[in-house]
Amino acid sequence: MESWETITGAPEETCELGRLLGEFAFAGLVVLLNGDLGAGKTCFAQGVARGLAVSSASPVTSPSYTLLNIHHGRLPLYHFDLYRLSQVDDLEDLGYDEFAEGNGLTLIEWADRMKGALAASVSVSIETCAAQQRKLRFDALDKRGRELLEQLVRNWPVSI
Ligand code: ADP
Ligand code: MG
């Protein structure tokens, strides 16, 4: 499957989609996450952490001042937020390549800031439709991304 769209009607549903993705995630997966401020990127990331069984003692927050937060679960979660990043060099200084090529799950909020410079398996774009409604569009960018997307769709919706 190349792409898939769905609408969530509450933050819990967006979180639940993230949880499924976290559950099916494989080592080395890179996920690009885009959408305006308040779209629900961090909400989705919180679900991913849950799906990876990250302890609630290590909560996923909007890392406005930090470019990277690391959480430990079934796989390490490298949660980037590029909102404040101005150039690719800064990302390199941060050791981005080592994370993305490592054995964790790399999740990047505001990935579009790097304008296609980031290799990934899946891209998720979130759009605000109404106060509680969000449209989530998933695009598979390689073979493993397509397999992951198929698993996601097969298991959605779950009863929350
Ligand atoms: P971002 O990281 O994209 O800036 P956040 O995840 O921090 O956004 O915030 C999303 C906000 O939108 C939260 O306050 C959340 O409660 C609210 N919200 C309302 N409906 C939804 C929904 N369907 N999915 C995700 N978030 C939602
Ligand atoms: Mg955020």
mmCIF file of C-alpha atoms in Angstrom, residues 27-131:
data_model
loop_
_atom_site.group_PDB
_atom_site.id
_atom_site.type_symbol
_atom_site.label_atom_id
_atom_site.label_comp_id
_atom_site.label_asym_id
_atom_site.label_seq_id
_atom_site.Cartn_x
_atom_site.Cartn_y
_atom_site.Cartn_z
ATOM 1 C CA ALA A 27 14.553 -1.402 14.120
ATOM 2 C CA GLY A 28 15.876 1.355 11.893
ATOM 3 C CA LEU A 29 12.461 2.761 10.958
ATOM 4 C CA VAL A 30 12.421 6.476 10.150
ATOM 5 C CA VAL A 31 9.044 8.298 10.211
ATOM 6 C CA LEU A 32 8.571 11.872 9.003
ATOM 7 C CA LEU A 33 5.842 13.808 10.786
ATOM 8 C CA ASN A 34 4.406 17.020 9.374
ATOM 9 C CA GLY A 35 1.534 19.369 10.140
ATOM 10 C CA ASP A 36 0.967 22.856 11.542
ATOM 11 C CA LEU A 37 1.371 23.811 15.178
ATOM 12 C CA GLY A 38 -1.325 22.052 17.184
ATOM 13 C CA ALA A 39 -2.104 19.551 14.430
ATOM 14 C CA GLY A 40 -1.303 16.603 16.682
ATOM 15 C CA LYS A 41 2.256 15.544 15.839
ATOM 16 C CA THR A 42 3.287 15.229 19.466
ATOM 17 C CA CYS A 43 -0.003 13.513 20.282
ATOM 18 C CA PHE A 44 0.800 10.923 17.597
ATOM 19 C CA ALA A 45 4.369 10.619 18.938
ATOM 20 C CA GLN A 46 2.990 9.891 22.416
ATOM 21 C CA GLY A 47 1.064 6.986 20.946
ATOM 22 C CA VAL A 48 4.177 5.719 19.177
ATOM 23 C CA ALA A 49 6.003 5.711 22.518
ATOM 24 C CA ARG A 50 3.164 3.731 24.045
ATOM 25 C CA GLY A 51 3.327 1.226 21.200
ATOM 26 C CA LEU A 52 7.037 0.812 21.898
ATOM 27 C CA ALA A 53 6.285 0.259 25.588
ATOM 28 C CA VAL A 54 8.225 3.355 26.657
ATOM 29 C CA SER A 55 7.751 3.863 30.409
ATOM 30 C CA SER A 56 5.363 6.620 31.479
ATOM 31 C CA ALA A 57 8.259 7.825 33.641
ATOM 32 C CA SER A 58 9.740 9.086 30.358
ATOM 33 C CA PRO A 59 6.840 11.115 28.904
ATOM 34 C CA VAL A 60 6.940 12.358 25.318
ATOM 35 C CA THR A 61 6.528 16.132 25.273
ATOM 36 C CA SER A 62 6.794 18.851 22.650
ATOM 37 C CA PRO A 63 10.530 19.402 22.710
ATOM 38 C CA SER A 64 10.403 23.074 21.670
ATOM 39 C CA TYR A 65 13.841 23.850 23.042
ATOM 40 C CA THR A 66 15.458 20.503 22.552
ATOM 41 C CA LEU A 67 15.879 19.147 19.065
ATOM 42 C CA LEU A 68 16.042 15.571 20.258
ATOM 43 C CA ASN A 69 14.646 13.504 23.094
ATOM 44 C CA ILE A 70 15.498 9.843 23.541
ATOM 45 C CA HIS A 71 13.121 7.380 25.159
ATOM 46 C CA HIS A 72 13.787 3.732 25.867
ATOM 47 C CA GLY A 73 11.223 1.080 25.010
ATOM 48 C CA ARG A 74 11.172 -2.160 23.004
ATOM 49 C CA LEU A 75 13.290 -0.101 20.605
ATOM 50 C CA PRO A 76 14.901 3.229 21.420
ATOM 51 C CA LEU A 77 12.743 6.149 20.281
ATOM 52 C CA TYR A 78 14.628 9.115 18.840
ATOM 53 C CA HIS A 79 12.080 11.917 18.884
ATOM 54 C CA PHE A 80 13.256 14.924 16.878
ATOM 55 C CA ASP A 81 11.474 18.275 16.596
ATOM 56 C CA LEU A 82 12.997 20.413 13.861
ATOM 57 C CA TYR A 83 10.792 23.456 14.448
ATOM 58 C CA ARG A 84 13.756 25.545 15.493
ATOM 59 C CA LEU A 85 16.286 24.045 13.152
ATOM 60 C CA SER A 86 17.608 26.338 10.450
ATOM 61 C CA GLN A 87 20.002 24.214 8.435
ATOM 62 C CA VAL A 88 20.909 20.645 7.624
ATOM 63 C CA ASP A 89 24.360 21.173 9.141
ATOM 64 C CA ASP A 90 22.823 21.587 12.578
ATOM 65 C CA LEU A 91 21.164 18.222 12.215
ATOM 66 C CA GLU A 92 24.467 16.646 11.243
ATOM 67 C CA ASP A 93 26.121 18.197 14.285
ATOM 68 C CA LEU A 94 23.475 16.546 16.392
ATOM 69 C CA GLY A 95 24.589 13.162 15.045
ATOM 70 C CA TYR A 96 21.367 12.637 13.102
ATOM 71 C CA ASP A 97 22.798 10.055 10.701
ATOM 72 C CA GLU A 98 23.944 7.798 13.508
ATOM 73 C CA PHE A 99 20.467 7.774 14.994
ATOM 74 C CA ALA A 100 18.638 7.298 11.715
ATOM 75 C CA GLU A 101 20.946 4.486 10.652
ATOM 76 C CA GLY A 102 20.843 2.852 14.060
ATOM 77 C CA ASN A 103 18.521 0.319 15.618
ATOM 78 C CA GLY A 104 15.860 2.600 16.952
ATOM 79 C CA LEU A 105 12.733 4.289 15.683
ATOM 80 C CA THR A 106 13.447 7.816 14.499
ATOM 81 C CA LEU A 107 10.392 10.087 14.549
ATOM 82 C CA ILE A 108 10.823 13.602 13.188
ATOM 83 C CA GLU A 109 8.338 16.419 13.831
ATOM 84 C CA TRP A 110 8.547 19.237 11.258
ATOM 85 C CA ALA A 111 10.534 16.986 8.917
ATOM 86 C CA ASP A 112 9.587 19.267 5.974
ATOM 87 C CA ARG A 113 12.004 21.856 7.363
ATOM 88 C CA MET A 114 14.726 19.687 5.850
ATOM 89 C CA LYS A 115 12.984 19.723 2.471
ATOM 90 C CA GLY A 116 13.328 16.135 1.419
ATOM 91 C CA ALA A 117 16.832 15.717 2.816
ATOM 92 C CA LEU A 118 15.767 12.906 5.113
ATOM 93 C CA ALA A 119 15.507 9.294 3.979
ATOM 94 C CA ALA A 120 12.519 7.559 5.562
ATOM 95 C CA SER A 121 10.086 4.651 5.192
ATOM 96 C CA VAL A 122 6.896 6.438 6.146
ATOM 97 C CA SER A 123 5.626 9.986 6.119
ATOM 98 C CA VAL A 124 2.632 11.118 8.182
ATOM 99 C CA SER A 125 0.926 14.457 7.498
ATOM 100 C CA ILE A 126 -1.671 15.754 9.907
ATOM 101 C CA GLU A 127 -4.195 18.415 8.999
ATOM 102 C CA THR A 128 -6.700 20.121 11.278
ATOM 103 C CA CYS A 129 -10.280 19.761 9.944
ATOM 104 C CA ALA A 130 -12.263 20.860 13.017
ATOM 105 C CA ALA A 131 -11.664 21.380 16.729
#
